[in-house]
Coordinates of C-alpha atoms in Angstrom, one line a residue:
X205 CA 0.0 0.0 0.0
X206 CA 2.7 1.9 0.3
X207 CA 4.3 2.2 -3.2
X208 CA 4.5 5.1 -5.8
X209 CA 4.5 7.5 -2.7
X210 CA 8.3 8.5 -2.5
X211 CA 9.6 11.4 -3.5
X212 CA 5.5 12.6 -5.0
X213 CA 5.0 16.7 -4.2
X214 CA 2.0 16.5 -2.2
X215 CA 0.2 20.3 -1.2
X216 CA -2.7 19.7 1.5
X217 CA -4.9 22.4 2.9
X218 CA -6.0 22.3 6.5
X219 CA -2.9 20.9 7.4
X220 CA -2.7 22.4 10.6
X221 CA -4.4 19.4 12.5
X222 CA -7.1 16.4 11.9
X223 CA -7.2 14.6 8.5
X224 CA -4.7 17.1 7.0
X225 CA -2.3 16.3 9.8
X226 CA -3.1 12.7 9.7
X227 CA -2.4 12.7 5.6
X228 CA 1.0 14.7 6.7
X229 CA 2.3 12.4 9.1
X230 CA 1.4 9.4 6.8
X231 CA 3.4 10.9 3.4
X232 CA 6.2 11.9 5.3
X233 CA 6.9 8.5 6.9
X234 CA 6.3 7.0 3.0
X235 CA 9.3 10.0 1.5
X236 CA 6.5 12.3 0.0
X237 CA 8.0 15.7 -0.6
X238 CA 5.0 18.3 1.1
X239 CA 4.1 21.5 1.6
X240 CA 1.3 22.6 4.0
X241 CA -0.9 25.1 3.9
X242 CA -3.3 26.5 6.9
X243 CA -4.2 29.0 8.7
X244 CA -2.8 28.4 12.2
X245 CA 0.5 28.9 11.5
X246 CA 2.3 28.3 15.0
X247 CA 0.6 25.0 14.6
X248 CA 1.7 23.8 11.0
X249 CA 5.6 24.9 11.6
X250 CA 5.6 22.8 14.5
X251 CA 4.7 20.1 12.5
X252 CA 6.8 20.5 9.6
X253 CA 9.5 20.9 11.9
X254 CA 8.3 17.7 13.7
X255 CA 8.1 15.7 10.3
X256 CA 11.5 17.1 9.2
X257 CA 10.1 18.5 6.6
X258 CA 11.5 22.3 7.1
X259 CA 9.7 25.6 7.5
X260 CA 9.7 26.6 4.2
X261 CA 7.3 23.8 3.3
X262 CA 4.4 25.6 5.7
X263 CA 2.5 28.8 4.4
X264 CA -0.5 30.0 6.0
X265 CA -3.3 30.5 3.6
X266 CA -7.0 31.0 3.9
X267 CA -8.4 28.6 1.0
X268 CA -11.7 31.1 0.8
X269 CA -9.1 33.8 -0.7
X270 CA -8.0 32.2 -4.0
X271 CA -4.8 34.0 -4.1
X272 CA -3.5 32.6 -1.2
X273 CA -4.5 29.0 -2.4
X274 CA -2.4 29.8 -5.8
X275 CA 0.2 30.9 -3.8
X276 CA 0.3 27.8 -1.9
X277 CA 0.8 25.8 -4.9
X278 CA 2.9 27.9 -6.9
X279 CA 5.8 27.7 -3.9
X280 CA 5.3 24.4 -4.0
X281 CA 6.4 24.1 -7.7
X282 CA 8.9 26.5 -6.7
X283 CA 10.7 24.3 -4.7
X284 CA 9.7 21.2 -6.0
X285 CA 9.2 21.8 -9.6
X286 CA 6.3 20.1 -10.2
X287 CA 3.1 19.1 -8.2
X288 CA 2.2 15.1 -8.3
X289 CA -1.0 15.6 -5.5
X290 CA -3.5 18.0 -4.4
X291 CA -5.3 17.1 -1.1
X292 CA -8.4 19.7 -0.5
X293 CA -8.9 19.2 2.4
X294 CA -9.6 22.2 4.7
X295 CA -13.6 22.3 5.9
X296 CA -15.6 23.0 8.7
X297 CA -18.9 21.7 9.7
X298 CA -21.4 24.4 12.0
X299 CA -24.2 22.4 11.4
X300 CA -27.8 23.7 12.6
X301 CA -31.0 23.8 12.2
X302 CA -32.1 25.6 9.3
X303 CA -34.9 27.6 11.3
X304 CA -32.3 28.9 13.2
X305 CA -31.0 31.0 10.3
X306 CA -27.6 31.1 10.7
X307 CA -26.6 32.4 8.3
X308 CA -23.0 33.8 8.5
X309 CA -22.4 29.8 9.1
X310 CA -23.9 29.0 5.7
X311 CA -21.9 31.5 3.8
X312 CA -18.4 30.3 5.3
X313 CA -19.1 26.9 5.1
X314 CA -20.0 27.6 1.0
X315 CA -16.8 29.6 1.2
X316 CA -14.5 26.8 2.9
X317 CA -15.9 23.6 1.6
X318 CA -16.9 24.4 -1.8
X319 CA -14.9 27.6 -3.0
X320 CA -12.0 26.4 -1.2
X321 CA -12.1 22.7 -2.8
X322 CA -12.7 24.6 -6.6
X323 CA -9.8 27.0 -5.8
X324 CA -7.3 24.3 -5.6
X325 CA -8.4 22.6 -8.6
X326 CA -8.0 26.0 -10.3
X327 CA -4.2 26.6 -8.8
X328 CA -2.8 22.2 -9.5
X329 CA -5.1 22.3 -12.4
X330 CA -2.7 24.0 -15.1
X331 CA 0.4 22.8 -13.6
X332 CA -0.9 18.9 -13.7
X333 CA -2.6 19.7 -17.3
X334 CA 1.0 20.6 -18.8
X335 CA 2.9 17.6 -17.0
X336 CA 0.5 15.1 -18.6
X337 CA -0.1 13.8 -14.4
X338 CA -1.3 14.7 -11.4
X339 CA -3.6 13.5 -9.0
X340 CA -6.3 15.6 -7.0
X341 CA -7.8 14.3 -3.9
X342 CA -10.5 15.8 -2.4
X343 CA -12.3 15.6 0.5
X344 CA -16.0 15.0 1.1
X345 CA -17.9 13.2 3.7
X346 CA -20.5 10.3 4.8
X347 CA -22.6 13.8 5.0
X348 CA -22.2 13.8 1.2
X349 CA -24.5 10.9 0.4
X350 CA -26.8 11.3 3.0
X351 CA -28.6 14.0 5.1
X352 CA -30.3 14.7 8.3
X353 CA -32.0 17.5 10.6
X354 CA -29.5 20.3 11.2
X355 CA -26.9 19.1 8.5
X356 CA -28.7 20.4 5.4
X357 CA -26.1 23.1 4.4
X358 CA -22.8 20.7 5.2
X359 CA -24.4 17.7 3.3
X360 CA -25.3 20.5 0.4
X361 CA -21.5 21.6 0.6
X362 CA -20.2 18.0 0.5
X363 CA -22.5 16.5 -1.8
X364 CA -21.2 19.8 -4.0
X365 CA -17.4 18.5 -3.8
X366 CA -18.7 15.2 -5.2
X367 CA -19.9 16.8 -8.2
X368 CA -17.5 19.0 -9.1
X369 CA -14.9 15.9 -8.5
X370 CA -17.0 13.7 -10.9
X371 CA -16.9 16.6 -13.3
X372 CA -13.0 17.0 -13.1
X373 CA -12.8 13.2 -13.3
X374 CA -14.2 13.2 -16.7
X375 CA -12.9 16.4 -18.2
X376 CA -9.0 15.3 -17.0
X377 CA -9.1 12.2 -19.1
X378 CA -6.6 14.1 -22.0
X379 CA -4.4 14.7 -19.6
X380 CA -3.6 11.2 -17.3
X381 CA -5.2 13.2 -14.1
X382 CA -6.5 11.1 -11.5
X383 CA -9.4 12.3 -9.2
X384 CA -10.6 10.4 -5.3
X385 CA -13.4 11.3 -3.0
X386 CA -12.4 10.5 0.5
X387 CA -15.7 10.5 2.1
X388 CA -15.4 9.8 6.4
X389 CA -17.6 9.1 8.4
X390 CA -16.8 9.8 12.4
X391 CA -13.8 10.7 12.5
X392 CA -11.7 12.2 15.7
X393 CA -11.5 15.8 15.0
X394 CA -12.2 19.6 16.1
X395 CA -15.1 19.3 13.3
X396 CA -17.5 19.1 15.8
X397 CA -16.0 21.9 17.5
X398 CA -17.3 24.5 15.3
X399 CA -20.9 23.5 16.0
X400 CA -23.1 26.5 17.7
X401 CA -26.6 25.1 17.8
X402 CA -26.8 22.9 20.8
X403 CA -29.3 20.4 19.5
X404 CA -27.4 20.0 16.5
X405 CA -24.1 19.4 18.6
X406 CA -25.7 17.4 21.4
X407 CA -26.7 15.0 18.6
X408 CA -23.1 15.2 16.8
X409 CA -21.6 14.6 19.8
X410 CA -23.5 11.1 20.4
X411 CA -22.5 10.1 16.8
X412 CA -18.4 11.1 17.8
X413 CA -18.4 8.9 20.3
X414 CA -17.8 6.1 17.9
X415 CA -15.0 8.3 15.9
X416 CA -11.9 6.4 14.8
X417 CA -8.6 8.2 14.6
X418 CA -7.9 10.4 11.8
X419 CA -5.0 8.1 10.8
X420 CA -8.2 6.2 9.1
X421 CA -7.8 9.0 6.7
X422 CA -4.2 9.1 6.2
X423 CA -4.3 5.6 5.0
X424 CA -7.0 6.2 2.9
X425 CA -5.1 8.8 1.2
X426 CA -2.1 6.4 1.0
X427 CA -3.9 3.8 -0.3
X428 CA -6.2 6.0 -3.7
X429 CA -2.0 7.6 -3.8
X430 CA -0.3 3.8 -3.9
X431 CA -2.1 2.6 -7.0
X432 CA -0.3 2.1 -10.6
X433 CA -0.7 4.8 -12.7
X434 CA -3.4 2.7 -14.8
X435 CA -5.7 2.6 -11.4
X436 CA -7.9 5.6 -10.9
X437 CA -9.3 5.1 -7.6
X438 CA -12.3 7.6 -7.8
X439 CA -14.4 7.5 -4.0
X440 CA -13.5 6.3 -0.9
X441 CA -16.2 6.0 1.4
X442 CA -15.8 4.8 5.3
X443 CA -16.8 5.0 8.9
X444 CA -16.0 3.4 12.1
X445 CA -17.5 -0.3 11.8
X446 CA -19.8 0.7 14.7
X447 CA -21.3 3.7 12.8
X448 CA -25.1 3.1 11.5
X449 CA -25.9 6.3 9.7

């Protein structure tokens, strides 16, 4: 599972802790070559310094501002000179109640999870179009394929990263691109911290009691990363064995 990782430039956003983390602490053991991007800063150097991987390879960046996500991936190329893997990663999940019209937490979670996923397809996109390879990885949810009370906007968002991932799988085809959903299901993170409506979070918080680690993720990522070039491995979809919905 490990093979075809070594030496691959790997950008993640929301690096800074949870399934980007995870992802970052998996590639580096494997020889990826990364570059983080976040927007806790103090939080991402320590963990590029931790993985040996240098400060240079954290910049902060604030995926709803698509200069800063171009950035991102333009250093990387700078001091990698190419880019093999995008992992969008960075969301955030304030799930409520749609009666409770919170809306400020509908307009950042369209921002993060949807602009933010469509803004680093837009910075790999030319970069992996002119090296004939590339591989974008982005990440969705169980939320994506299914929806209850007080998760209408996040499943909206998430079932909107599956789209636009099925769309880029099929438009990429010229240009030997591969394309993965990674879709968790509970998985131990701040997600749940974000959460404001406390019926909403009193609920969430029953389902996170059955998270698994994010390291589930990580070797999710390794495993869509490991295949032969011929192997497009296009969703991933998994929760803890205990999880019903």
């Amino acid at each position: 599972m490990t093979q075809n990782i070594a030496n691959k430039v790997v950008v993640i956003t929301g690096a800074s802790s949870g399934l980007g983390e995870a992802a970052a602490r998996q590639l580096a053991s494997h020889g990826a070559k990364l570059t983080l991007g976040a927007r806790r800063v103090d939080r991402m150097r320590a963990l590029a310094s931790e993985l040996g991987i240098g400060e240079k390879a954290a910049l902060e960046t604030d995926v709803t501002d698509r200069d800063q996500v171009k950035r991102l991936v333009d250093h990387a190329v700078a001091l990698h000179g190419r880019i093999d893997v995008i992992i969008n990663n960075a969301g955030l999940m304030p799930s409520s109640l749609l009666e409770r019209l919170k809306v400020d937490e509908w307009d950042r979670m369209i921002d993060v999870n949807i602009k933010g996923v469509l803004y680093g397809i837009a910075a790999a996109l030319p970069y992996m179009q002119a090296q004939k390879s590339g591989h974008v990885i982005n990440v969705a949810s169980v939320a994506g394929h299914k929806v209850g009370p007080g998760g209408a906007v996040y499943s909206a968002t998430k079932h909107a990263v599956r789209v636009i991932s099925e769309g880029l799988r099929q438009e990429v085809k010229p240009y030997n691109i591969r394309t993965t959903i990674i879709s968790p299901g509970a998985v131990a993170t701040e997600l749940t911290h974000t959460i404001t409506d406390p019926q909403v979070k009193a609920g969430m918080d029953k389902t996170y009691e059955l998270a698994i680690p994010a390291d589930s993720f990580g070797r999710a990522v390794l495993f869509a990363m490991s295949q032969p070039d011929d192997v497009d491995i296009n969703e991933i979809l998994f929760r803890p064995t205990a999880q019903v919905y």
